[in-house]
Short mmCIF file of C-alpha atoms and ligand atoms in Angstrom, two decimals:
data_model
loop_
_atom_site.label_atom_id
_atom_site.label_comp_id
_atom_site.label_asym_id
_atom_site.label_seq_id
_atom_site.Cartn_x
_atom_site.Cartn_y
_atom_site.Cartn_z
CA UNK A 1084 96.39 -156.47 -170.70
CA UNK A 1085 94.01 -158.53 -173.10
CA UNK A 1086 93.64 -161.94 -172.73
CA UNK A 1087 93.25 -164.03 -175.65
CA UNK A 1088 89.94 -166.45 -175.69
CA UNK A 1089 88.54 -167.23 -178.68
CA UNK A 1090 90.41 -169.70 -181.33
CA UNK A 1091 92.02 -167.77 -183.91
CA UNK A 1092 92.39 -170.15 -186.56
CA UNK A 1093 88.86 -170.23 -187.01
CA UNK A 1094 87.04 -169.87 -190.63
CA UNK A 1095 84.76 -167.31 -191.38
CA UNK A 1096 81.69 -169.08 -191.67
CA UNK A 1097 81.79 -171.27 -188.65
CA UNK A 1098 78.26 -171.48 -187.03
CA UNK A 1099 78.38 -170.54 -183.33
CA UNK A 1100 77.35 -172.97 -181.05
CA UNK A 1101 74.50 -172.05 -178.90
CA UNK A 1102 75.82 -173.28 -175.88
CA UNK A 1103 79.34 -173.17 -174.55
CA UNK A 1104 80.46 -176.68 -175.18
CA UNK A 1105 84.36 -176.48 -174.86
CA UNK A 1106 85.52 -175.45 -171.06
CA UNK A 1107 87.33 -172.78 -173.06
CA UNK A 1108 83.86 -171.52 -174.04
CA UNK A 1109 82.42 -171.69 -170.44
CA UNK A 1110 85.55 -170.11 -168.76
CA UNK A 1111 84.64 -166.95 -171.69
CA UNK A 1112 81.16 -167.13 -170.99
CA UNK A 1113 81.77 -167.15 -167.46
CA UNK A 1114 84.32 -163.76 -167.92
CA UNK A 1115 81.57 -162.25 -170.01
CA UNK A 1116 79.00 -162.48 -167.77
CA UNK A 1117 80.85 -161.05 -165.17
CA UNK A 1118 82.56 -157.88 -167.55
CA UNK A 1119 79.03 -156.89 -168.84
CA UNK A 1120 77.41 -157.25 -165.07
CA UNK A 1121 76.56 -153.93 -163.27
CA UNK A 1122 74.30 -155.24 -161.01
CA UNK A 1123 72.16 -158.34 -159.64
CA UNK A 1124 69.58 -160.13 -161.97
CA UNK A 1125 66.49 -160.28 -161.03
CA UNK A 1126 65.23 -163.55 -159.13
CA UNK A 1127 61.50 -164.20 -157.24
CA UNK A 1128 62.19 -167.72 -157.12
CA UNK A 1129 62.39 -168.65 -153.38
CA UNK A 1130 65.24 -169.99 -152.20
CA UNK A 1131 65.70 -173.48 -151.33
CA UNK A 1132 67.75 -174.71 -148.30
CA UNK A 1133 68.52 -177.86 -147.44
CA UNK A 1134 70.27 -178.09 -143.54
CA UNK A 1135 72.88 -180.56 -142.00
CA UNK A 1136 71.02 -180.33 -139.19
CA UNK A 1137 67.27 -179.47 -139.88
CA UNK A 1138 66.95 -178.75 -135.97
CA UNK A 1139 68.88 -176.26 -135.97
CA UNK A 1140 67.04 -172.63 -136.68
CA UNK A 1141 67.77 -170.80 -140.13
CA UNK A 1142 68.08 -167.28 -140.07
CA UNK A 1143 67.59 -165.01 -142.75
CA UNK A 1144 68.72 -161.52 -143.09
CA UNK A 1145 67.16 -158.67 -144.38
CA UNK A 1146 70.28 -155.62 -143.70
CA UNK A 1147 73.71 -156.31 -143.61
CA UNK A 1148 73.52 -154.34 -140.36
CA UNK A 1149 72.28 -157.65 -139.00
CA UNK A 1150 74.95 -159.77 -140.20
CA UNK A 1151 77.48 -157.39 -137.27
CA UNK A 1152 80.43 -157.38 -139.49
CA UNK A 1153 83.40 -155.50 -138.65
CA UNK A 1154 82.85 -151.91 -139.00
CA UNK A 1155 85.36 -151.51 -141.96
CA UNK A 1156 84.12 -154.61 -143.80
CA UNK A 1157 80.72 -152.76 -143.69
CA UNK A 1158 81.73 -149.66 -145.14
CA UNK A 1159 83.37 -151.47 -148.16
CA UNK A 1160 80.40 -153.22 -148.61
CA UNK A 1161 78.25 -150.19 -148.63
CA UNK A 1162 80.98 -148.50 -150.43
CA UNK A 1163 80.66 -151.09 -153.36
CA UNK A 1164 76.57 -149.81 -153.63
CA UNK A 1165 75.10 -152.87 -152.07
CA UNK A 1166 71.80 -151.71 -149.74
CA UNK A 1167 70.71 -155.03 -148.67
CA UNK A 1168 71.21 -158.40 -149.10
CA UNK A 1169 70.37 -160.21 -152.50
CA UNK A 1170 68.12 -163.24 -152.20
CA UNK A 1171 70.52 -166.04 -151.99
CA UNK A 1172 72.56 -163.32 -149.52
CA UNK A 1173 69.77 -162.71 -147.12
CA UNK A 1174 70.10 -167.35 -146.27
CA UNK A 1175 73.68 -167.84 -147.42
CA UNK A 1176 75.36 -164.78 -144.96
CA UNK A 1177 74.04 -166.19 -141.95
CA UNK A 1178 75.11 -169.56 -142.44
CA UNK A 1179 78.51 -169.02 -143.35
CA UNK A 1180 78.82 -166.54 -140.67
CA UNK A 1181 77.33 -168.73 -138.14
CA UNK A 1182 79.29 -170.35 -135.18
CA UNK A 1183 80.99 -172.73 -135.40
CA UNK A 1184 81.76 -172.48 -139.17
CA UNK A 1185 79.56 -174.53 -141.25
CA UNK A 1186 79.99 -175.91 -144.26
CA UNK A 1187 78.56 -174.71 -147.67
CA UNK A 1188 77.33 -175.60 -151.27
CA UNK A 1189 75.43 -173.12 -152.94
CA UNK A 1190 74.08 -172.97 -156.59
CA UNK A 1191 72.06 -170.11 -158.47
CA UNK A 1192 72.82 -168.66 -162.10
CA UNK A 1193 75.65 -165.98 -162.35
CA UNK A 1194 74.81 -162.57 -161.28
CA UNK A 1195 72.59 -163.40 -157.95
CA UNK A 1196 75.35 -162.29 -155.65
CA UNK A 1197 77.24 -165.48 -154.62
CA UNK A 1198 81.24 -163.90 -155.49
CA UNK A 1199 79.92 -161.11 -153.03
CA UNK A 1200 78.93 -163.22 -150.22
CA UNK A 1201 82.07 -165.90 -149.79
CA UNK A 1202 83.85 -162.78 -150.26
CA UNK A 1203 82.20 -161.29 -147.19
CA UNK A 1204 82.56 -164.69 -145.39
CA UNK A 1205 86.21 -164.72 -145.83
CA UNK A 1206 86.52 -161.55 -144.90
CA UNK A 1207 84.93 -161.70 -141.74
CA UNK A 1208 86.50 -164.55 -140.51
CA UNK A 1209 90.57 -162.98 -141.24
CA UNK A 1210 92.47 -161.91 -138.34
CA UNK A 1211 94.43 -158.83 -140.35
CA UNK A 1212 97.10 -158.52 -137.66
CA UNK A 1213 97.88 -162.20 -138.41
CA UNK A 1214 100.70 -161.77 -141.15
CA UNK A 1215 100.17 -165.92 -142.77
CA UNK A 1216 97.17 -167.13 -145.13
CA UNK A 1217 94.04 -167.59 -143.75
CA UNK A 1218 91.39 -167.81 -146.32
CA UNK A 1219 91.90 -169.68 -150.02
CA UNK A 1220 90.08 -169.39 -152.71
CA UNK A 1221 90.06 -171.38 -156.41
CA UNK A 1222 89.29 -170.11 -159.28
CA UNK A 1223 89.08 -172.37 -162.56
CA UNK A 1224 91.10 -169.34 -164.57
CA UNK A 1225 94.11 -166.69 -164.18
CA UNK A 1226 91.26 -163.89 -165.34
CA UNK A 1227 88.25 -165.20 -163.05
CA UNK A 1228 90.78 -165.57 -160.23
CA UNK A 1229 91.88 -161.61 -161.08
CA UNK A 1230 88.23 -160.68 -161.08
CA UNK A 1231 87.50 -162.30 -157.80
CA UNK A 1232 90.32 -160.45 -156.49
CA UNK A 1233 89.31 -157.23 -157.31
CA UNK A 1234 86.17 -157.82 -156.01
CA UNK A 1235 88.20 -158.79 -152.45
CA UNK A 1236 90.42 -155.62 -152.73
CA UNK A 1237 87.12 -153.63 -153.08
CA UNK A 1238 85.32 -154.93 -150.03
CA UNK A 1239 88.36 -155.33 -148.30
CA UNK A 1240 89.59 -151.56 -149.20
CA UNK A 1241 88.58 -150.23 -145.42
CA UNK A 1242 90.71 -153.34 -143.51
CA UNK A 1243 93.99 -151.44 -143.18
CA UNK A 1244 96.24 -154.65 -142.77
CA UNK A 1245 94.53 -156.85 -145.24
CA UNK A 1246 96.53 -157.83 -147.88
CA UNK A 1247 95.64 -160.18 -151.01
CA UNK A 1248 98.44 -162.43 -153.04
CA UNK A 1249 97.53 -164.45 -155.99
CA UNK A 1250 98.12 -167.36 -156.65
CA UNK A 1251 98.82 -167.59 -160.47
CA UNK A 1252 100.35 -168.84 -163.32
CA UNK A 1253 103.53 -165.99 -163.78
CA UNK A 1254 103.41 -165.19 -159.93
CA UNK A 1255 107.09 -166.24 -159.63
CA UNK A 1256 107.97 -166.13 -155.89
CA UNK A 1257 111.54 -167.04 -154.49
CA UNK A 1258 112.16 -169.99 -153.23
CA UNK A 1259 112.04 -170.33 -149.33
CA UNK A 1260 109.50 -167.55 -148.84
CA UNK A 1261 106.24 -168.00 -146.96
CA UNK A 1262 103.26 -165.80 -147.92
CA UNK A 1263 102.48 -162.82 -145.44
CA UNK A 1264 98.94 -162.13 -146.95
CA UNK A 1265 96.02 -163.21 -145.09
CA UNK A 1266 93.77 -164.00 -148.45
CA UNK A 1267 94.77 -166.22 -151.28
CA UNK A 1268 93.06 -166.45 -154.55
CA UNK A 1269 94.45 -168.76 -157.21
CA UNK A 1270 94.03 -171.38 -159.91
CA UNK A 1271 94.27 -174.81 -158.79
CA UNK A 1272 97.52 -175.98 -159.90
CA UNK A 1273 99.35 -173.06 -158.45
CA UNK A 1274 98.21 -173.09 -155.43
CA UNK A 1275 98.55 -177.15 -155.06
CA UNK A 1276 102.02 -176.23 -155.97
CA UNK A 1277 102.07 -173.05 -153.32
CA UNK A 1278 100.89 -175.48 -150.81
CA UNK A 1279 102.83 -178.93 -150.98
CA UNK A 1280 106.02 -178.54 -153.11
CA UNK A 1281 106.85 -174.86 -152.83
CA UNK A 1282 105.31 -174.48 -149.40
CA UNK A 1283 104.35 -171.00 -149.34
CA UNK A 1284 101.80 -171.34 -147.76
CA UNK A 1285 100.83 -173.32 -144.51
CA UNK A 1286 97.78 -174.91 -145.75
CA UNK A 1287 97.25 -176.02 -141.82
CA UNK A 1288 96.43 -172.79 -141.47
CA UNK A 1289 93.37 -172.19 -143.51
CA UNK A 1290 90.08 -171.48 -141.79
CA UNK A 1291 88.34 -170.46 -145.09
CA UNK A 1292 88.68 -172.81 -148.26
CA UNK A 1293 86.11 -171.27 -151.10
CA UNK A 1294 85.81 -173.42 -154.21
CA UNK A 1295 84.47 -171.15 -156.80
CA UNK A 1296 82.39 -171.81 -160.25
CA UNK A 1297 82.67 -175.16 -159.60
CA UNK A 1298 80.98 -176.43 -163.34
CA UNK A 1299 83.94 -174.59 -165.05
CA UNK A 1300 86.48 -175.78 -162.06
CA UNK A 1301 85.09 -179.83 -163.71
CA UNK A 1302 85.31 -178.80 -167.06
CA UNK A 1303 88.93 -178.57 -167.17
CA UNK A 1304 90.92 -181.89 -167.41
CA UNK A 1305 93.27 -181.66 -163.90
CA UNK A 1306 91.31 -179.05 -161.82
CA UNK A 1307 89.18 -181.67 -159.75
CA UNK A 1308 91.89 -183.71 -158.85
CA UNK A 1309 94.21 -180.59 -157.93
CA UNK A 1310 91.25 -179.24 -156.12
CA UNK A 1311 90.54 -182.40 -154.45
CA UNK A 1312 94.52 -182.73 -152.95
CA UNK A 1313 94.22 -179.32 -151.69
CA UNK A 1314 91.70 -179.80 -149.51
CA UNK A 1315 92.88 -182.91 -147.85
CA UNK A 1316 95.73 -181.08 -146.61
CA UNK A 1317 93.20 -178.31 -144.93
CA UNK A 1318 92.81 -178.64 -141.10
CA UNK A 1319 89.82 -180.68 -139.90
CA UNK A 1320 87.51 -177.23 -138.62
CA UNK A 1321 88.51 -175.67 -142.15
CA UNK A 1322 84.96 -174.12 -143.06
CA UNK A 1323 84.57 -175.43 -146.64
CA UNK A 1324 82.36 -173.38 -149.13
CA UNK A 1325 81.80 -174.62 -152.99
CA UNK A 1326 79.44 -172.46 -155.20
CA UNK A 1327 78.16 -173.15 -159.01
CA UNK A 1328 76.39 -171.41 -161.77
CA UNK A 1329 75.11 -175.06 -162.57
CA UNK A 1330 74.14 -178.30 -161.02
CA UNK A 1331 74.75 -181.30 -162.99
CA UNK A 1332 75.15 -184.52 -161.53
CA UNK A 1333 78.81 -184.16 -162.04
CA UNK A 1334 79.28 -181.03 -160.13
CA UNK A 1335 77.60 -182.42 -157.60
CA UNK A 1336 79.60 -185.42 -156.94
CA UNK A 1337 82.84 -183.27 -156.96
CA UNK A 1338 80.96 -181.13 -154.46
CA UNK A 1339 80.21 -184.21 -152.21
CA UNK A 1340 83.73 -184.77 -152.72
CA UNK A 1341 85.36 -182.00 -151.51
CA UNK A 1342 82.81 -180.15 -148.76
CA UNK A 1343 82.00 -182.69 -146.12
CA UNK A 1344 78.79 -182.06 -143.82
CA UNK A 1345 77.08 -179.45 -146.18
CA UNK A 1346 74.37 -177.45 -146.09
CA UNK A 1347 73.19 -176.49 -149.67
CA UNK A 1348 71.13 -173.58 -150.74
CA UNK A 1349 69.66 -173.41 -154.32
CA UNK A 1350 68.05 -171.04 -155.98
CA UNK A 1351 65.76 -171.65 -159.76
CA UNK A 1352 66.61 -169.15 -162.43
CA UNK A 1353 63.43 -167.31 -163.04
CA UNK A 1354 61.70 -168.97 -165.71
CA UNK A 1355 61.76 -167.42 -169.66
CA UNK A 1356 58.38 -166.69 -170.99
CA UNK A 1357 57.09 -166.15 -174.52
CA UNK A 1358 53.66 -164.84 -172.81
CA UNK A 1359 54.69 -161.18 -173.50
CA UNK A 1360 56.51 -161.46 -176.87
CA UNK A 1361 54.23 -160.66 -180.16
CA UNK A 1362 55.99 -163.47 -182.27
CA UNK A 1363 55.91 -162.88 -186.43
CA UNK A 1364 57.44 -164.79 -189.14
CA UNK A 1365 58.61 -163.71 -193.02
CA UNK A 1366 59.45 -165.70 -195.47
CA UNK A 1367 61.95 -164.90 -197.72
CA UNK A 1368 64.26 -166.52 -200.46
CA UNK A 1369 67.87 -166.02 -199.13
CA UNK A 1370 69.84 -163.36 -197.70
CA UNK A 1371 69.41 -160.45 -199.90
CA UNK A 1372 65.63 -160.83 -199.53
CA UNK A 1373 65.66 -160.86 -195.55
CA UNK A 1374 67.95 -157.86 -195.52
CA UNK A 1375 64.94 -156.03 -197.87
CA UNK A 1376 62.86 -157.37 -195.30
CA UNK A 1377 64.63 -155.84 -192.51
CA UNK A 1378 64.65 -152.60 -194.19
CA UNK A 1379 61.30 -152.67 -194.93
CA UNK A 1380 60.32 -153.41 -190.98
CA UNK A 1381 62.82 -149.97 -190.15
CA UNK A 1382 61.18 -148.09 -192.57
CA UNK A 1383 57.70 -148.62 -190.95
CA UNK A 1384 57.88 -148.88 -187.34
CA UNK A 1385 59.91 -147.29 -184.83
CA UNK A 1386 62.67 -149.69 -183.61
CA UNK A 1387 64.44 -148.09 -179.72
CA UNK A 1388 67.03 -150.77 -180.22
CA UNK A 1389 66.87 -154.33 -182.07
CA UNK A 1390 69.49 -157.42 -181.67
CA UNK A 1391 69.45 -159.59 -185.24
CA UNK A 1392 71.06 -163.27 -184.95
CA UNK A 1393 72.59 -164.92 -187.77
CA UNK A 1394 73.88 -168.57 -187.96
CA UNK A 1395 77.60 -167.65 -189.04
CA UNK A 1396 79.90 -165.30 -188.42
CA UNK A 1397 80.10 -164.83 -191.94
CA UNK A 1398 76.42 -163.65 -192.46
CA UNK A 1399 76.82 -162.27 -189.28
CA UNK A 1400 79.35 -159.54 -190.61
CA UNK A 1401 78.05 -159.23 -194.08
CA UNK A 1402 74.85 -157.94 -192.73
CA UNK A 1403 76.52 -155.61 -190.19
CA UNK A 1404 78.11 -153.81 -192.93
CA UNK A 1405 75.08 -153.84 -195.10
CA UNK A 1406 73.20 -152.01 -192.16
CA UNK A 1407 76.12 -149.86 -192.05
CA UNK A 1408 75.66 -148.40 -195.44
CA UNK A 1409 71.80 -147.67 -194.66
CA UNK A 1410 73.10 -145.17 -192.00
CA UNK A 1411 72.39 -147.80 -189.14
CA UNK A 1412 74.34 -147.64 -185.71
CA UNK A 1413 75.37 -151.04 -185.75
CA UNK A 1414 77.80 -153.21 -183.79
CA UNK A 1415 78.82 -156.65 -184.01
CA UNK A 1416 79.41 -159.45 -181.73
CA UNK A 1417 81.46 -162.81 -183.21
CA UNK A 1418 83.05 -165.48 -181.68
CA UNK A 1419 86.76 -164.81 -182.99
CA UNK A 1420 86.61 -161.11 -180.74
CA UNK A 1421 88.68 -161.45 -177.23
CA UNK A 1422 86.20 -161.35 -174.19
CA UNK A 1423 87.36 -157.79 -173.40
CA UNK A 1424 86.37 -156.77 -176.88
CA UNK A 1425 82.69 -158.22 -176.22
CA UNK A 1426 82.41 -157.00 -173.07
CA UNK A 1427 83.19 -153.39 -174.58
CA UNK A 1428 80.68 -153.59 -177.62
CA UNK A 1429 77.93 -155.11 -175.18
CA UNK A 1430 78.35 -152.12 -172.85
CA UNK A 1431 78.18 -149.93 -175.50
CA UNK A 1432 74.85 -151.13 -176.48
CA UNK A 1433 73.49 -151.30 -173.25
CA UNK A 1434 74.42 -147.32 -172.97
CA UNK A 1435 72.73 -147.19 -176.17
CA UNK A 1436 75.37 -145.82 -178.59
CA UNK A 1437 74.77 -148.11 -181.09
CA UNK A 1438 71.11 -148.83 -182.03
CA UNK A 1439 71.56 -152.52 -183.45
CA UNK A 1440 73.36 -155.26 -182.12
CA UNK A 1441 74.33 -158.15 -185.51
CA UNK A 1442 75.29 -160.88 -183.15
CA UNK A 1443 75.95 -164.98 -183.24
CA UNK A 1444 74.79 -167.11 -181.12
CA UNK A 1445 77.74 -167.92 -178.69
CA UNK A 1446 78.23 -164.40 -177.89
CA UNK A 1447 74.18 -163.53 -176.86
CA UNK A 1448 74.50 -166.13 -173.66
CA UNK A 1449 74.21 -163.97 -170.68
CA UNK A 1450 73.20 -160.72 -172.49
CA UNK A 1451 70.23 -158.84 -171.31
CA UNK A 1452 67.63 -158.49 -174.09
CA UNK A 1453 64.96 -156.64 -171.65
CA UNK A 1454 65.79 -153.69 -172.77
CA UNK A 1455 65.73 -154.55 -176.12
CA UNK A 1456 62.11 -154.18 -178.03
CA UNK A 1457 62.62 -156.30 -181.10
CA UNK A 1458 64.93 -159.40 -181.47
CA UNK A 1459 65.06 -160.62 -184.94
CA UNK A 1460 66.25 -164.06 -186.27
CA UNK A 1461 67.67 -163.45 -189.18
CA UNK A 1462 68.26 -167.70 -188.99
CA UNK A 1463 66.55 -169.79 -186.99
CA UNK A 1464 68.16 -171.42 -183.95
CA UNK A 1465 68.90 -174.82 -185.13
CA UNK A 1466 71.36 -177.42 -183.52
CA UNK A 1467 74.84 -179.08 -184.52
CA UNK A 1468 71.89 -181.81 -186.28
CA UNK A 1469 69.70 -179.29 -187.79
CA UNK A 1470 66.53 -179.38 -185.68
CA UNK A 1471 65.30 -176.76 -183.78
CA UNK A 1472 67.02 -174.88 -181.08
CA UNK A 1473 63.74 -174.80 -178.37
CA UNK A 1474 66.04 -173.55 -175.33
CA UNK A 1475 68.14 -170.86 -177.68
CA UNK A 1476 64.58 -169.39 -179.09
CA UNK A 1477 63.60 -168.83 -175.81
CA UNK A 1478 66.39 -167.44 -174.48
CA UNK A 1479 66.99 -165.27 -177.52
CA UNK A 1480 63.41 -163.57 -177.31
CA UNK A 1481 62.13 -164.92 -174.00
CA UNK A 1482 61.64 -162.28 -171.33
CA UNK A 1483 61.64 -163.28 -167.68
CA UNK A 1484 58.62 -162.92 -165.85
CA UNK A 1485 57.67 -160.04 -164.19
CA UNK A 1486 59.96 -157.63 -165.39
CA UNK A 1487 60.14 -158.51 -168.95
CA UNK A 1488 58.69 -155.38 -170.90
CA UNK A 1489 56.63 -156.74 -173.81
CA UNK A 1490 58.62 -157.43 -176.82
CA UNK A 1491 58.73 -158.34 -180.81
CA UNK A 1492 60.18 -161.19 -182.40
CA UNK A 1493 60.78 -161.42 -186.15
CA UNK A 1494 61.92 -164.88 -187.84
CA UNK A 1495 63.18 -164.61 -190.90
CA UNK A 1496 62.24 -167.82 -193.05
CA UNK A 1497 63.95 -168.90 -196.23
CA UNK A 1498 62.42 -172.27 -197.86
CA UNK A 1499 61.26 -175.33 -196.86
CA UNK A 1500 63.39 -176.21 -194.17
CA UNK A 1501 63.87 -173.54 -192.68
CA UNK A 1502 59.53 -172.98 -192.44
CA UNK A 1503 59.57 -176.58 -190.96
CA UNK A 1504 61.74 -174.99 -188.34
CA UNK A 1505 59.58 -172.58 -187.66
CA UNK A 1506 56.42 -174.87 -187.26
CA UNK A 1507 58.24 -176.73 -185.02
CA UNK A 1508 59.27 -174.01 -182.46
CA UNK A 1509 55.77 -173.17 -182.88
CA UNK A 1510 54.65 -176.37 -182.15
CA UNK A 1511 56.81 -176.79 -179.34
CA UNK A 1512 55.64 -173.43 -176.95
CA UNK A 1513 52.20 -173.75 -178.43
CA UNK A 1514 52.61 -170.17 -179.16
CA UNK A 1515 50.91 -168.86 -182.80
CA UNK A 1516 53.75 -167.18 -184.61
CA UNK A 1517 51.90 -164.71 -187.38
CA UNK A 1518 53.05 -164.25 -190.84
CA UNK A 1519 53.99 -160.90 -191.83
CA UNK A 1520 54.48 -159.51 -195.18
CA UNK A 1521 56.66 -156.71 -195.23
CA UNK A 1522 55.58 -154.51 -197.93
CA UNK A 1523 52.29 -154.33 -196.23
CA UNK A 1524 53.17 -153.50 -192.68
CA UNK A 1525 50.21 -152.34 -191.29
CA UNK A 1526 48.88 -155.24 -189.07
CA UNK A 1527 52.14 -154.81 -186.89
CA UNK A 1528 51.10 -151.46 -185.43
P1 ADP B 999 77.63 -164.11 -158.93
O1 ADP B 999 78.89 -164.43 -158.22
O2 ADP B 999 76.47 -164.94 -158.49
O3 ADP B 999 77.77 -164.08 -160.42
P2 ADP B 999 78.14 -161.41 -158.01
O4 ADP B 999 78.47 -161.56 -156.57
O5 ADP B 999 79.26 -161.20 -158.95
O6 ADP B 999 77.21 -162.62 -158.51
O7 ADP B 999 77.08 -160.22 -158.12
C1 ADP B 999 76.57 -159.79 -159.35
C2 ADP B 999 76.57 -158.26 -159.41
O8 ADP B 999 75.72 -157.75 -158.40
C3 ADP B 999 77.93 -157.65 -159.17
O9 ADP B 999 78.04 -156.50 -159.99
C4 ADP B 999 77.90 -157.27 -157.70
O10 ADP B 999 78.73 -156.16 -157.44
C5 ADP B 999 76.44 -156.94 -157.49
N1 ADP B 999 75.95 -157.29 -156.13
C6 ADP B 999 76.24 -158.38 -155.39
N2 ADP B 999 75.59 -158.36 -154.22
C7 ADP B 999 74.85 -157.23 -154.20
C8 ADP B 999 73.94 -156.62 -153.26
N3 ADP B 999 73.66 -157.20 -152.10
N4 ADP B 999 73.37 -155.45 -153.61
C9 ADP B 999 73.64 -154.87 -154.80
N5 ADP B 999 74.48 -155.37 -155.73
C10 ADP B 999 75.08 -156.55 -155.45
#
């Protein structure tokens, strides 16, 4: 079934935010980035780790042999490709794992492995042959709480007795029932509702309580407090576990709030670099004139795959179809498409059956580019004020660190303003951006 994100009533020309500002947005974002994910990003940062009690020794794992799992827990985790642990895995395993149960907040950017590890904990820690609830999980959404699950019914796939319900909006069970399935995952108000006034579930009985994406779980008028009232009814040895993309000073004082006694691991996303990017600027006079432009750059060097950003969906789609007509492989990425529908173009790109990617801002978040060898503004970045959109430059052409291949930027300029721009960016990374004139290619190669 498709799920319906974006806002329909939307005009055509709407400019795209560059940053998920409505919880709406984040909750999409958040779905994206975990649709489009095949595997782990990459991260050198080191962990940091900050103990309850600093006495105590900190392990670190480098197998998941070493964590001693149950033997069927270890082949779904195998099973699911994982070799080893991921960095944040290798600290945040042994702590949850430890005895007795401590307590957990943990913070690093999507993708670094945190939904596989409290998945693991909870896992661990459920007695199959007992037929009541024994782990619970939040999730700030009906389709991040269904993707959370599948991730449980995939590690859990070897644990004969295990059995997952969930806890959400349309799960209609009969009155007077109680829950025979070890693992809960659910949004907060149903399982508030699950637990107090419906009482299908013994919260009592929870050993595991696992707050997940706890910046989106804020966002959303309602989710703290219901999130807050459900675990004061948890028993007092409850292991508590709260884990975020972000750290804002807000998620942090829900996370006080609601995991007493922590230990908290964080991990730096790897820093975006402009150090291997070859950065060029043309200046044109509106939007005919850059799409000349852009033809002119594909008829003289040899492009593997480019993404183009435009301002509005409305440019956004006129220049798709333009591209189209010159016999380009193009697909296009807007706002008003459903998160499924992204998540199917972006794949396709990645797999390389389309060449060029026409995208607007809200939709790049999250995506990629390293495999991409030229990124082209077709507008600059700018913000809801009309100055210069530092962060979303960067992450449009950045590349992180190490692995980043070497890349090629194009801005496409049109008038005064928009040149200002420009010299601003330019200012800001103290990077030279050169001027390139189109009909005379040449100093590109
Ligand atoms: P997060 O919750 O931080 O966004 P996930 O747990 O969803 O991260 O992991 C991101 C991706 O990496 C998923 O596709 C997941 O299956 C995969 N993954 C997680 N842990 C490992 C591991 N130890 N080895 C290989 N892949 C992993």
């Amino acid at each position: 079934c498709l799920l319906q994100f974006g806002k329909l009533h939307l005009k055509d020309d709407k400019v795209e935010p560059s940053t998920p500002e409505s919880n709406e947005d984040k909750a999409a974002q958040s779905l994206l980035n975990k649709l489009i994910r095949s595997n782990l990003v990459n991260n050198t940062n080191q962990v940091e780790v900050l103990q309850r009690d600093p006495n105590s020794p900190l392990y670190s794992v480098k197998s998941f042999e070493e964590l001693r799992l149950k033997p069927d827990l270890l082949k779904g985790v195998y099973t699911m490709g994982f070799n080893r642990p991921s960095k944040i895995q290798e600290t945040a395993l042994p702590m949850m794992l430890a005895e007795p149960p401590q307590n957990l907040i943990a913070q690093s950017q999507s993708g670094t492995g945190k939904t596989a590890a409290f998945v693991l904990a909870m896992l661990s820690r459920v007695d199959p042959a007992s037929r009541f609830p024994q782990c619970l999980c939040l999730s700030p959404t009906y389709e991040l709480a269904l993707q959370t699950g599948k991730v449980i019914e995939q590690m859990g796939k070897f644990s004969k007795e295990l059995k997952l319900a969930y806890a959400v909006r349309g799960n209609k069970l009969e009155r007077g029932h109680k829950i025979s399935e070890q693992v809960v995952i659910g949004t907060p108000g149903t399982v508030l509702d699950w637990c107090s006034k419906l009482r299908f579930i013994d919260p009592k009985k929870i050993k595991v309580f696992v707050l997940d994406e706890a910046d989106v779980m804020i966002a959303t008028q309602g989710h703290q407090d219901q999130s807050v009232r459900i675990q004061k009814m948890l028993p007092k040895g409850c292991q508590m576990l709260l884990f975020s993309a972000t750290f804002e000073e807000s998620v942090w004082g829900f996370a006080q709030k609601v995991v007493p006694e922590p230990n908290i691991i964080k991990l730096k996303r790897e820093e975006e670099t402009l150090d291997t990017i070859k950065q060029y600027y043309v200046v044109c006079n509106n939007k005919e004139e850059k799409f000349q432009a852009l033809c002119n750059i594909y008829g003289s060097i040899t492009i593997a795959q480019a993404m183009i950003f435009c301002h509005t969906r409305k440019t956004a789609s006129w220049l798709a179809g333009e591209l189209s007509k010159e016999n380009h492989q193009v697909a296009l990425l807007s706002g008003e498409m459903m998160v499924e529908q992204r998540a199917a173009v972006i794949d396709r790109f990645r797999e390389g059956k389309e060449k060029v990617l026409v995208t607007t801002n809200v939709c790049a978040r999250g995506i990629d580019v390293e495999q991409v060898s030229v990124v082209i503004n077709f507008d600059l970045p700018v913000d809801k004020d009309g100055n210069p959109d530092n962060e979303t430059y960067l992450h449009r052409i950045g590349r992180t660190g190490r692995f980043g291949k070497r890349g090629l930027a194009i801005n496409m300029v049109d008038g005064k303003h928009s040149m200002n721009i420009l010299k601003r960016i330019q200012e800001h990374f103290n990077k030279r951006i050169e001027h390139l004139d189109t009909d005379d290619m040449d100093e590109i190669e």
